[in-house]
Amino acid sequence: MLTNCNNNYEIECHPWAPFIPENAKILIMGTFPPGEKRWSMDFYYPNPINDFWRIMGLIFLNNKDALWNANAKRFDLEAIKRLMTEKGIALNDTARKVRRLKGNASDKFLEIIEPVPLQQLLEQMPQCHAVATTGEKAASVIAQLTSTPLPKMGEKVMMHDLAIWRMPSTSRAYPMKIEQKAEYYHRMFQSLGIV
């Protein structure tokens, strides 16, 4: 949803409700979805060239293409939702409203107008004791919202009984091989007893 703004940039509202399985143990958060023209599905991490779902495939299904339907050239949304529900992984983004200053999906040119109401979100997940961000901008937003230091990549900071992890960006623009990124995520999931 777009609304006009006095400085000629449109304010864009987040298109999806949080995905919260009943048994959510971790909340994974990016910054904000790309523009709709880049979606292969109507769900989190929809861009076919973003590696988030390939990383999940590597970790949980031992196949980076397990959640990709090559014939349809899109991710398998039902398989994704089943896997996230089975593993207790909730999804949302750190921004509710943004301005795209360059009209693209780059976090560098994304102005956050309204961040997510994190505490309200976590109250819906009584078994969730971890938040993980997929990239530096998302990690910065969570650090501001929780008044905690920005963790180093692959590490966590604690806020009471909540572990706040900073994971590598799943964007292909981030210069790290997918297998290396998957190792970071695997270590985090292992420490939480999810894998």
Short mmCIF file of N, CA and C in Angstrom, two decimals:
data_model
loop_
_atom_site.label_atom_id
_atom_site.label_comp_id
_atom_site.label_asym_id
_atom_site.label_seq_id
_atom_site.Cartn_x
_atom_site.Cartn_y
_atom_site.Cartn_z
N MET A 1 0.85 -1.18 0.00
CA MET A 1 0.00 0.00 0.00
C MET A 1 0.90 1.24 0.00
N LEU A 2 0.61 2.16 -0.91
CA LEU A 2 1.40 3.38 -1.02
C LEU A 2 0.54 4.59 -0.70
N THR A 3 1.14 5.58 -0.06
CA THR A 3 0.45 6.84 0.19
C THR A 3 1.39 7.96 -0.20
N ASN A 4 0.84 9.07 -0.66
CA ASN A 4 1.68 10.19 -1.05
C ASN A 4 2.19 10.94 0.16
N CYS A 5 3.30 11.57 -0.02
CA CYS A 5 3.94 12.31 1.07
C CYS A 5 4.38 13.66 0.51
N ASN A 6 4.49 14.67 1.36
CA ASN A 6 4.81 16.01 0.86
C ASN A 6 6.20 16.13 0.24
N ASN A 7 7.13 15.21 0.50
CA ASN A 7 8.46 15.38 -0.08
C ASN A 7 8.65 14.55 -1.35
N ASN A 8 7.58 14.16 -2.00
CA ASN A 8 7.58 13.44 -3.28
C ASN A 8 7.98 11.97 -3.19
N TYR A 9 8.32 11.47 -2.02
CA TYR A 9 8.55 10.04 -1.84
C TYR A 9 7.27 9.44 -1.28
N GLU A 10 6.90 8.28 -1.79
CA GLU A 10 5.71 7.62 -1.27
C GLU A 10 6.05 6.81 -0.03
N ILE A 11 5.11 6.77 0.90
CA ILE A 11 5.27 5.92 2.08
C ILE A 11 4.65 4.57 1.73
N GLU A 12 5.42 3.54 1.95
CA GLU A 12 4.97 2.19 1.63
C GLU A 12 4.71 1.44 2.93
N CYS A 13 3.55 0.80 3.02
CA CYS A 13 3.18 0.03 4.21
C CYS A 13 3.51 -1.45 3.99
N HIS A 14 3.90 -2.12 5.04
CA HIS A 14 4.25 -3.54 4.93
C HIS A 14 3.06 -4.35 4.44
N PRO A 15 3.27 -5.24 3.46
CA PRO A 15 2.14 -5.95 2.85
C PRO A 15 1.60 -7.15 3.61
N TRP A 16 2.37 -7.67 4.61
CA TRP A 16 1.94 -8.93 5.23
C TRP A 16 1.83 -8.83 6.74
N ALA A 17 0.92 -9.63 7.26
CA ALA A 17 0.83 -9.80 8.71
C ALA A 17 2.01 -10.64 9.17
N PRO A 18 2.40 -10.54 10.43
CA PRO A 18 3.45 -11.42 10.93
C PRO A 18 3.04 -12.89 10.77
N PHE A 19 4.01 -13.74 10.46
CA PHE A 19 3.76 -15.18 10.39
C PHE A 19 4.20 -15.77 11.74
N ILE A 20 3.24 -16.22 12.52
CA ILE A 20 3.54 -16.68 13.88
C ILE A 20 2.97 -18.07 14.11
N PRO A 21 3.81 -19.11 14.00
CA PRO A 21 3.34 -20.45 14.36
C PRO A 21 3.06 -20.50 15.86
N GLU A 22 2.16 -21.40 16.26
CA GLU A 22 1.78 -21.53 17.68
C GLU A 22 2.97 -21.79 18.59
N ASN A 23 3.95 -22.56 18.07
CA ASN A 23 5.10 -22.97 18.88
C ASN A 23 6.35 -22.13 18.60
N ALA A 24 6.16 -20.88 18.16
CA ALA A 24 7.30 -20.06 17.73
C ALA A 24 8.37 -19.95 18.81
N LYS A 25 9.60 -20.34 18.44
CA LYS A 25 10.75 -20.27 19.35
C LYS A 25 11.67 -19.13 18.98
N ILE A 26 11.62 -18.71 17.72
CA ILE A 26 12.48 -17.64 17.22
C ILE A 26 11.69 -16.78 16.24
N LEU A 27 11.99 -15.50 16.24
CA LEU A 27 11.41 -14.55 15.30
C LEU A 27 12.54 -14.07 14.40
N ILE A 28 12.44 -14.36 13.11
CA ILE A 28 13.45 -13.91 12.15
C ILE A 28 12.92 -12.68 11.44
N MET A 29 13.77 -11.64 11.39
CA MET A 29 13.33 -10.34 10.87
C MET A 29 14.31 -9.76 9.86
N GLY A 30 13.78 -9.45 8.69
CA GLY A 30 14.52 -8.66 7.71
C GLY A 30 14.17 -7.20 7.93
N THR A 31 14.45 -6.37 6.93
CA THR A 31 14.12 -4.96 7.05
C THR A 31 12.74 -4.68 6.47
N PHE A 32 12.54 -4.99 5.18
CA PHE A 32 11.30 -4.69 4.48
C PHE A 32 11.33 -5.44 3.15
N PRO A 33 10.17 -5.88 2.63
CA PRO A 33 10.18 -6.63 1.36
C PRO A 33 10.58 -5.74 0.18
N PRO A 34 11.05 -6.37 -0.89
CA PRO A 34 11.31 -5.61 -2.11
C PRO A 34 9.98 -5.17 -2.73
N GLY A 35 10.05 -4.36 -3.76
CA GLY A 35 8.83 -3.97 -4.48
C GLY A 35 8.14 -5.18 -5.08
N GLU A 36 6.84 -5.09 -5.24
CA GLU A 36 6.01 -6.23 -5.66
C GLU A 36 6.47 -6.84 -6.99
N LYS A 37 7.04 -6.04 -7.87
CA LYS A 37 7.48 -6.59 -9.16
C LYS A 37 8.60 -7.63 -9.00
N ARG A 38 9.22 -7.68 -7.82
CA ARG A 38 10.30 -8.65 -7.57
C ARG A 38 9.81 -9.90 -6.82
N TRP A 39 8.51 -10.00 -6.58
CA TRP A 39 8.00 -11.13 -5.81
C TRP A 39 7.80 -12.36 -6.69
N SER A 40 8.12 -13.53 -6.12
CA SER A 40 7.74 -14.79 -6.77
C SER A 40 6.61 -15.45 -5.97
N MET A 41 6.29 -14.84 -4.82
CA MET A 41 5.18 -15.32 -3.98
C MET A 41 4.76 -14.18 -3.07
N ASP A 42 3.62 -14.32 -2.46
CA ASP A 42 3.04 -13.29 -1.59
C ASP A 42 3.39 -13.62 -0.14
N PHE A 43 4.69 -13.55 0.20
CA PHE A 43 5.16 -13.96 1.53
C PHE A 43 6.58 -13.43 1.73
N TYR A 44 7.08 -13.60 2.92
CA TYR A 44 8.41 -13.10 3.28
C TYR A 44 9.52 -13.67 2.38
N TYR A 45 10.52 -12.85 2.13
CA TYR A 45 11.66 -13.20 1.26
C TYR A 45 11.17 -13.72 -0.10
N PRO A 46 10.36 -12.90 -0.81
CA PRO A 46 9.73 -13.37 -2.04
C PRO A 46 10.60 -13.30 -3.29
N ASN A 47 11.71 -12.55 -3.22
CA ASN A 47 12.54 -12.35 -4.40
C ASN A 47 13.29 -13.64 -4.74
N PRO A 48 13.13 -14.14 -5.97
CA PRO A 48 13.80 -15.40 -6.33
C PRO A 48 15.32 -15.33 -6.23
N ILE A 49 15.90 -14.13 -6.25
CA ILE A 49 17.37 -14.08 -6.13
C ILE A 49 17.83 -13.80 -4.71
N ASN A 50 16.89 -13.76 -3.75
CA ASN A 50 17.29 -13.71 -2.34
C ASN A 50 17.50 -15.15 -1.88
N ASP A 51 18.53 -15.37 -1.09
CA ASP A 51 18.90 -16.74 -0.72
C ASP A 51 18.30 -17.24 0.59
N PHE A 52 17.40 -16.49 1.21
CA PHE A 52 16.87 -16.93 2.51
C PHE A 52 16.30 -18.35 2.44
N TRP A 53 15.42 -18.61 1.48
CA TRP A 53 14.76 -19.93 1.42
C TRP A 53 15.72 -21.01 0.96
N ARG A 54 16.75 -20.64 0.21
CA ARG A 54 17.78 -21.62 -0.15
C ARG A 54 18.61 -21.99 1.09
N ILE A 55 18.89 -21.01 1.93
CA ILE A 55 19.60 -21.28 3.19
C ILE A 55 18.77 -22.20 4.07
N MET A 56 17.46 -21.93 4.18
CA MET A 56 16.59 -22.80 4.97
C MET A 56 16.56 -24.21 4.38
N GLY A 57 16.54 -24.31 3.05
CA GLY A 57 16.58 -25.61 2.38
C GLY A 57 17.85 -26.38 2.70
N LEU A 58 18.99 -25.68 2.66
CA LEU A 58 20.27 -26.31 2.98
C LEU A 58 20.28 -26.83 4.42
N ILE A 59 19.82 -26.00 5.35
CA ILE A 59 19.89 -26.35 6.77
C ILE A 59 18.92 -27.48 7.14
N PHE A 60 17.67 -27.35 6.73
CA PHE A 60 16.64 -28.27 7.20
C PHE A 60 16.35 -29.44 6.26
N LEU A 61 16.65 -29.27 4.96
CA LEU A 61 16.29 -30.30 3.98
C LEU A 61 17.50 -30.79 3.19
N ASN A 62 18.68 -30.30 3.54
CA ASN A 62 19.94 -30.71 2.91
C ASN A 62 19.95 -30.49 1.39
N ASN A 63 19.19 -29.47 0.94
CA ASN A 63 19.11 -29.19 -0.49
C ASN A 63 18.70 -27.73 -0.66
N LYS A 64 19.58 -26.92 -1.24
CA LYS A 64 19.28 -25.50 -1.34
C LYS A 64 18.07 -25.20 -2.23
N ASP A 65 17.70 -26.13 -3.10
CA ASP A 65 16.55 -25.90 -3.99
C ASP A 65 15.29 -26.63 -3.55
N ALA A 66 15.29 -27.18 -2.33
CA ALA A 66 14.15 -27.96 -1.85
C ALA A 66 12.86 -27.14 -1.78
N LEU A 67 12.97 -25.83 -1.56
CA LEU A 67 11.77 -24.98 -1.42
C LEU A 67 11.51 -24.15 -2.68
N TRP A 68 12.22 -24.47 -3.75
CA TRP A 68 12.08 -23.75 -5.02
C TRP A 68 11.41 -24.66 -6.03
N ASN A 69 10.37 -24.16 -6.69
CA ASN A 69 9.69 -24.90 -7.75
C ASN A 69 10.26 -24.39 -9.08
N ALA A 70 11.19 -25.13 -9.65
CA ALA A 70 11.88 -24.68 -10.87
C ALA A 70 10.93 -24.53 -12.04
N ASN A 71 9.93 -25.42 -12.15
CA ASN A 71 8.98 -25.35 -13.27
C ASN A 71 8.16 -24.07 -13.21
N ALA A 72 7.69 -23.73 -12.02
CA ALA A 72 6.85 -22.53 -11.86
C ALA A 72 7.70 -21.26 -11.67
N LYS A 73 9.02 -21.43 -11.47
CA LYS A 73 9.94 -20.32 -11.22
C LYS A 73 9.49 -19.48 -10.03
N ARG A 74 9.17 -20.20 -8.95
CA ARG A 74 8.76 -19.53 -7.71
C ARG A 74 9.03 -20.45 -6.53
N PHE A 75 9.03 -19.84 -5.35
CA PHE A 75 9.19 -20.65 -4.14
C PHE A 75 7.88 -21.38 -3.86
N ASP A 76 7.99 -22.51 -3.17
CA ASP A 76 6.83 -23.34 -2.82
C ASP A 76 6.29 -22.84 -1.48
N LEU A 77 5.32 -21.95 -1.54
CA LEU A 77 4.81 -21.29 -0.35
C LEU A 77 4.24 -22.26 0.68
N GLU A 78 3.51 -23.26 0.24
CA GLU A 78 2.92 -24.22 1.19
C GLU A 78 4.01 -25.01 1.91
N ALA A 79 5.03 -25.44 1.18
CA ALA A 79 6.15 -26.17 1.79
C ALA A 79 6.90 -25.27 2.78
N ILE A 80 7.04 -24.00 2.43
CA ILE A 80 7.71 -23.03 3.31
C ILE A 80 6.93 -22.87 4.61
N LYS A 81 5.63 -22.67 4.50
CA LYS A 81 4.81 -22.47 5.71
C LYS A 81 4.81 -23.72 6.59
N ARG A 82 4.77 -24.89 5.96
CA ARG A 82 4.83 -26.15 6.73
C ARG A 82 6.15 -26.25 7.49
N LEU A 83 7.26 -25.96 6.81
CA LEU A 83 8.58 -26.06 7.43
C LEU A 83 8.72 -25.06 8.58
N MET A 84 8.31 -23.82 8.36
CA MET A 84 8.42 -22.80 9.40
C MET A 84 7.55 -23.14 10.61
N THR A 85 6.37 -23.70 10.35
CA THR A 85 5.48 -24.10 11.44
C THR A 85 6.08 -25.27 12.21
N GLU A 86 6.59 -26.26 11.48
CA GLU A 86 7.19 -27.44 12.11
C GLU A 86 8.39 -27.05 12.98
N LYS A 87 9.20 -26.09 12.52
CA LYS A 87 10.41 -25.70 13.25
C LYS A 87 10.17 -24.60 14.28
N GLY A 88 8.98 -24.02 14.30
CA GLY A 88 8.68 -22.95 15.27
C GLY A 88 9.39 -21.65 14.94
N ILE A 89 9.42 -21.31 13.65
CA ILE A 89 10.09 -20.09 13.19
C ILE A 89 9.05 -19.07 12.75
N ALA A 90 9.01 -17.95 13.46
CA ALA A 90 8.11 -16.85 13.11
C ALA A 90 8.87 -15.87 12.21
N LEU A 91 8.11 -15.13 11.39
CA LEU A 91 8.71 -14.19 10.44
C LEU A 91 7.99 -12.85 10.50
N ASN A 92 8.76 -11.80 10.44
CA ASN A 92 8.23 -10.45 10.28
C ASN A 92 9.40 -9.57 9.89
N ASP A 93 9.15 -8.31 9.63
CA ASP A 93 10.22 -7.38 9.30
C ASP A 93 10.30 -6.28 10.34
N THR A 94 11.41 -5.57 10.34
CA THR A 94 11.64 -4.55 11.36
C THR A 94 10.95 -3.23 11.05
N ALA A 95 10.49 -3.05 9.81
CA ALA A 95 9.82 -1.80 9.44
C ALA A 95 8.38 -2.07 9.04
N ARG A 96 7.49 -1.22 9.53
CA ARG A 96 6.08 -1.28 9.12
C ARG A 96 5.80 -0.33 7.96
N LYS A 97 6.47 0.84 8.00
CA LYS A 97 6.30 1.83 6.92
C LYS A 97 7.67 2.37 6.55
N VAL A 98 7.89 2.50 5.22
CA VAL A 98 9.18 2.99 4.73
C VAL A 98 9.00 3.95 3.55
N ARG A 99 10.08 4.63 3.23
CA ARG A 99 10.22 5.34 1.96
C ARG A 99 11.40 4.74 1.24
N ARG A 100 11.24 4.42 -0.03
CA ARG A 100 12.35 3.95 -0.86
C ARG A 100 12.97 5.18 -1.52
N LEU A 101 14.14 5.57 -1.06
CA LEU A 101 14.74 6.81 -1.54
C LEU A 101 15.32 6.69 -2.94
N LYS A 102 15.58 5.48 -3.40
CA LYS A 102 16.09 5.27 -4.77
C LYS A 102 15.16 4.34 -5.57
N GLY A 103 14.00 4.01 -5.00
CA GLY A 103 13.04 3.18 -5.72
C GLY A 103 13.41 1.72 -5.83
N ASN A 104 14.43 1.28 -5.06
CA ASN A 104 14.84 -0.13 -5.15
C ASN A 104 14.71 -0.82 -3.79
N ALA A 105 15.19 -2.04 -3.71
CA ALA A 105 15.05 -2.83 -2.47
C ALA A 105 16.24 -2.69 -1.53
N SER A 106 17.22 -1.88 -1.90
CA SER A 106 18.43 -1.76 -1.09
C SER A 106 18.14 -1.14 0.28
N ASP A 107 18.62 -1.82 1.33
CA ASP A 107 18.47 -1.29 2.69
C ASP A 107 19.15 0.07 2.83
N LYS A 108 20.22 0.26 2.07
CA LYS A 108 21.00 1.50 2.15
C LYS A 108 20.14 2.72 1.84
N PHE A 109 19.16 2.54 0.94
CA PHE A 109 18.31 3.65 0.52
C PHE A 109 16.87 3.49 1.01
N LEU A 110 16.72 2.86 2.18
CA LEU A 110 15.41 2.64 2.76
C LEU A 110 15.29 3.48 4.02
N GLU A 111 14.36 4.41 4.03
CA GLU A 111 14.13 5.23 5.22
C GLU A 111 12.97 4.62 6.00
N ILE A 112 13.22 4.26 7.24
CA ILE A 112 12.16 3.65 8.05
C ILE A 112 11.34 4.75 8.69
N ILE A 113 10.06 4.77 8.36
CA ILE A 113 9.12 5.76 8.88
C ILE A 113 8.50 5.27 10.18
N GLU A 114 8.15 3.98 10.20
CA GLU A 114 7.55 3.39 11.41
C GLU A 114 8.12 1.99 11.63
N PRO A 115 8.83 1.78 12.74
CA PRO A 115 9.34 0.44 13.02
C PRO A 115 8.24 -0.48 13.54
N VAL A 116 8.53 -1.75 13.57
CA VAL A 116 7.60 -2.75 14.07
C VAL A 116 7.40 -2.55 15.58
N PRO A 117 6.20 -2.82 16.11
CA PRO A 117 6.01 -2.79 17.57
C PRO A 117 6.51 -4.11 18.16
N LEU A 118 7.81 -4.18 18.38
CA LEU A 118 8.47 -5.45 18.73
C LEU A 118 7.89 -6.09 19.99
N GLN A 119 7.73 -5.31 21.04
CA GLN A 119 7.24 -5.88 22.30
C GLN A 119 5.85 -6.50 22.13
N GLN A 120 5.00 -5.79 21.44
CA GLN A 120 3.63 -6.27 21.16
C GLN A 120 3.68 -7.58 20.36
N LEU A 121 4.61 -7.65 19.43
CA LEU A 121 4.76 -8.85 18.62
C LEU A 121 5.24 -10.03 19.46
N LEU A 122 6.24 -9.78 20.30
CA LEU A 122 6.79 -10.86 21.13
C LEU A 122 5.78 -11.36 22.16
N GLU A 123 4.87 -10.50 22.59
CA GLU A 123 3.84 -10.92 23.55
C GLU A 123 2.92 -11.99 22.96
N GLN A 124 2.85 -12.06 21.63
CA GLN A 124 2.02 -13.08 20.97
C GLN A 124 2.73 -14.43 20.87
N MET A 125 4.00 -14.48 21.32
CA MET A 125 4.81 -15.69 21.17
C MET A 125 5.44 -16.06 22.52
N PRO A 126 4.70 -16.67 23.43
CA PRO A 126 5.22 -16.93 24.78
C PRO A 126 6.43 -17.85 24.82
N GLN A 127 6.62 -18.71 23.80
CA GLN A 127 7.77 -19.62 23.79
C GLN A 127 8.98 -19.05 23.05
N CYS A 128 8.85 -17.84 22.53
CA CYS A 128 9.93 -17.24 21.74
C CYS A 128 10.92 -16.54 22.66
N HIS A 129 12.17 -16.97 22.59
CA HIS A 129 13.23 -16.35 23.40
C HIS A 129 14.41 -15.91 22.54
N ALA A 130 14.15 -15.75 21.21
CA ALA A 130 15.22 -15.31 20.32
C ALA A 130 14.65 -14.50 19.17
N VAL A 131 15.39 -13.46 18.80
CA VAL A 131 15.11 -12.67 17.60
C VAL A 131 16.38 -12.73 16.78
N ALA A 132 16.23 -12.97 15.47
CA ALA A 132 17.40 -12.96 14.58
C ALA A 132 17.12 -12.00 13.44
N THR A 133 18.10 -11.17 13.13
CA THR A 133 17.96 -10.23 12.02
C THR A 133 18.79 -10.70 10.84
N THR A 134 18.26 -10.47 9.64
CA THR A 134 18.95 -10.89 8.42
C THR A 134 19.59 -9.66 7.78
N GLY A 135 20.63 -9.18 8.40
CA GLY A 135 21.36 -8.05 7.83
C GLY A 135 21.57 -6.92 8.82
N GLU A 136 22.44 -6.00 8.43
CA GLU A 136 22.88 -4.94 9.33
C GLU A 136 21.79 -3.92 9.64
N LYS A 137 21.02 -3.51 8.63
CA LYS A 137 19.99 -2.49 8.88
C LYS A 137 18.92 -3.02 9.84
N ALA A 138 18.46 -4.24 9.60
CA ALA A 138 17.47 -4.84 10.50
C ALA A 138 18.05 -4.96 11.91
N ALA A 139 19.32 -5.33 12.01
CA ALA A 139 19.97 -5.45 13.32
C ALA A 139 20.03 -4.09 14.01
N SER A 140 20.29 -3.04 13.25
CA SER A 140 20.34 -1.68 13.82
C SER A 140 18.99 -1.25 14.35
N VAL A 141 17.93 -1.57 13.62
CA VAL A 141 16.58 -1.22 14.06
C VAL A 141 16.26 -1.91 15.38
N ILE A 142 16.56 -3.22 15.47
CA ILE A 142 16.27 -3.97 16.69
C ILE A 142 17.12 -3.46 17.85
N ALA A 143 18.36 -3.12 17.58
CA ALA A 143 19.23 -2.56 18.63
C ALA A 143 18.63 -1.27 19.18
N GLN A 144 18.10 -0.42 18.28
CA GLN A 144 17.47 0.83 18.73
C GLN A 144 16.20 0.54 19.54
N LEU A 145 15.38 -0.39 19.05
CA LEU A 145 14.11 -0.69 19.73
C LEU A 145 14.32 -1.32 21.11
N THR A 146 15.42 -2.04 21.28
CA THR A 146 15.66 -2.76 22.53
C THR A 146 16.71 -2.08 23.41
N SER A 147 17.28 -0.99 22.91
CA SER A 147 18.37 -0.29 23.62
C SER A 147 19.51 -1.26 23.98
N THR A 148 19.86 -2.10 23.02
CA THR A 148 20.96 -3.04 23.21
C THR A 148 22.05 -2.72 22.18
N PRO A 149 23.29 -3.16 22.45
CA PRO A 149 24.35 -2.92 21.46
C PRO A 149 24.11 -3.74 20.19
N LEU A 150 24.64 -3.26 19.09
CA LEU A 150 24.56 -3.98 17.82
C LEU A 150 25.49 -5.19 17.89
N PRO A 151 24.96 -6.41 17.77
CA PRO A 151 25.85 -7.58 17.84
C PRO A 151 26.75 -7.65 16.61
N LYS A 152 27.87 -8.31 16.77
CA LYS A 152 28.70 -8.63 15.61
C LYS A 152 27.98 -9.70 14.81
N MET A 153 28.30 -9.79 13.52
CA MET A 153 27.63 -10.78 12.68
C MET A 153 27.87 -12.19 13.21
N GLY A 154 26.78 -12.96 13.31
CA GLY A 154 26.85 -14.32 13.79
C GLY A 154 26.84 -14.44 15.31
N GLU A 155 26.73 -13.28 15.98
CA GLU A 155 26.73 -13.29 17.44
C GLU A 155 25.41 -12.74 17.97
N LYS A 156 25.28 -12.79 19.30
CA LYS A 156 24.04 -12.34 19.94
C LYS A 156 24.36 -11.43 21.11
N VAL A 157 23.35 -10.65 21.48
CA VAL A 157 23.36 -9.91 22.74
C VAL A 157 22.12 -10.36 23.49
N MET A 158 22.14 -10.21 24.81
CA MET A 158 20.99 -10.63 25.61
C MET A 158 20.25 -9.42 26.15
N MET A 159 18.93 -9.51 26.14
CA MET A 159 18.07 -8.53 26.79
C MET A 159 17.15 -9.34 27.70
N HIS A 160 17.48 -9.40 28.97
CA HIS A 160 16.77 -10.27 29.91
C HIS A 160 16.90 -11.71 29.41
N ASP A 161 15.77 -12.38 29.09
CA ASP A 161 15.88 -13.76 28.59
C ASP A 161 15.72 -13.84 27.07
N LEU A 162 15.86 -12.71 26.39
CA LEU A 162 15.72 -12.68 24.93
C LEU A 162 17.11 -12.58 24.30
N ALA A 163 17.44 -13.56 23.45
CA ALA A 163 18.70 -13.52 22.68
C ALA A 163 18.43 -12.79 21.37
N ILE A 164 19.25 -11.79 21.07
CA ILE A 164 19.09 -11.01 19.84
C ILE A 164 20.30 -11.29 18.96
N TRP A 165 20.08 -12.02 17.87
CA TRP A 165 21.13 -12.46 16.97
C TRP A 165 21.20 -11.57 15.73
N ARG A 166 22.40 -11.38 15.24
CA ARG A 166 22.59 -10.70 13.96
C ARG A 166 23.21 -11.69 12.97
N MET A 167 22.44 -12.01 11.95
CA MET A 167 22.88 -12.98 10.94
C MET A 167 23.29 -12.25 9.66
N PRO A 168 24.04 -12.94 8.79
CA PRO A 168 24.40 -12.29 7.52
C PRO A 168 23.17 -12.03 6.67
N SER A 169 23.24 -10.99 5.87
CA SER A 169 22.17 -10.70 4.92
C SER A 169 22.02 -11.87 3.96
N THR A 170 20.79 -12.16 3.59
CA THR A 170 20.53 -13.23 2.62
C THR A 170 20.47 -12.70 1.19
N SER A 171 20.68 -11.41 1.04
CA SER A 171 20.73 -10.81 -0.29
C SER A 171 21.97 -11.29 -1.01
N ARG A 172 21.85 -11.50 -2.30
CA ARG A 172 23.05 -11.90 -3.08
C ARG A 172 24.02 -10.73 -3.23
N ALA A 173 23.56 -9.53 -2.93
CA ALA A 173 24.46 -8.37 -2.96
C ALA A 173 25.48 -8.45 -1.82
N TYR A 174 25.16 -9.22 -0.79
CA TYR A 174 26.08 -9.38 0.34
C TYR A 174 27.15 -10.40 -0.05
N PRO A 175 28.42 -10.02 -0.06
CA PRO A 175 29.48 -10.86 -0.64
C PRO A 175 29.94 -12.02 0.26
N MET A 176 29.12 -13.04 0.34
CA MET A 176 29.49 -14.25 1.08
C MET A 176 28.79 -15.43 0.40
N LYS A 177 29.48 -16.55 0.27
CA LYS A 177 28.88 -17.72 -0.36
C LYS A 177 27.70 -18.22 0.46
N ILE A 178 26.73 -18.76 -0.22
CA ILE A 178 25.51 -19.24 0.44
C ILE A 178 25.83 -20.30 1.49
N GLU A 179 26.79 -21.16 1.23
CA GLU A 179 27.15 -22.20 2.19
C GLU A 179 27.71 -21.60 3.48
N GLN A 180 28.47 -20.51 3.36
CA GLN A 180 29.00 -19.83 4.54
C GLN A 180 27.87 -19.17 5.33
N LYS A 181 26.95 -18.53 4.61
CA LYS A 181 25.80 -17.92 5.28
C LYS A 181 25.01 -19.00 6.03
N ALA A 182 24.80 -20.13 5.38
CA ALA A 182 24.04 -21.22 5.99
C ALA A 182 24.72 -21.72 7.26
N GLU A 183 26.06 -21.70 7.30
CA GLU A 183 26.78 -22.13 8.51
C GLU A 183 26.44 -21.23 9.69
N TYR A 184 26.39 -19.92 9.46
CA TYR A 184 26.01 -18.98 10.52
C TYR A 184 24.62 -19.29 11.05
N TYR A 185 23.67 -19.46 10.13
CA TYR A 185 22.29 -19.73 10.53
C TYR A 185 22.18 -21.08 11.24
N HIS A 186 22.91 -22.07 10.73
CA HIS A 186 22.88 -23.41 11.34
C HIS A 186 23.37 -23.35 12.79
N ARG A 187 24.47 -22.64 13.03
CA ARG A 187 24.99 -22.52 14.40
C ARG A 187 23.96 -21.89 15.35
N MET A 188 23.28 -20.86 14.83
CA MET A 188 22.27 -20.20 15.66
C MET A 188 21.12 -21.17 15.96
N PHE A 189 20.59 -21.83 14.93
CA PHE A 189 19.48 -22.77 15.14
C PHE A 189 19.91 -23.90 16.07
N GLN A 190 21.14 -24.34 15.94
CA GLN A 190 21.65 -25.42 16.79
C GLN A 190 21.66 -24.98 18.26
N SER A 191 22.10 -23.76 18.50
CA SER A 191 22.15 -23.25 19.89
C SER A 191 20.76 -23.12 20.49
N LEU A 192 19.74 -22.99 19.65
CA LEU A 192 18.36 -22.85 20.12
C LEU A 192 17.62 -24.19 20.15
N GLY A 193 18.30 -25.26 19.73
CA GLY A 193 17.67 -26.58 19.73
C GLY A 193 16.67 -26.77 18.61
N ILE A 194 16.77 -25.97 17.55
CA ILE A 194 15.82 -26.07 16.43
C ILE A 194 16.33 -27.06 15.40
N VAL A 195 17.63 -27.24 15.34
CA VAL A 195 18.22 -28.21 14.39
C VAL A 195 19.16 -29.14 15.15
#
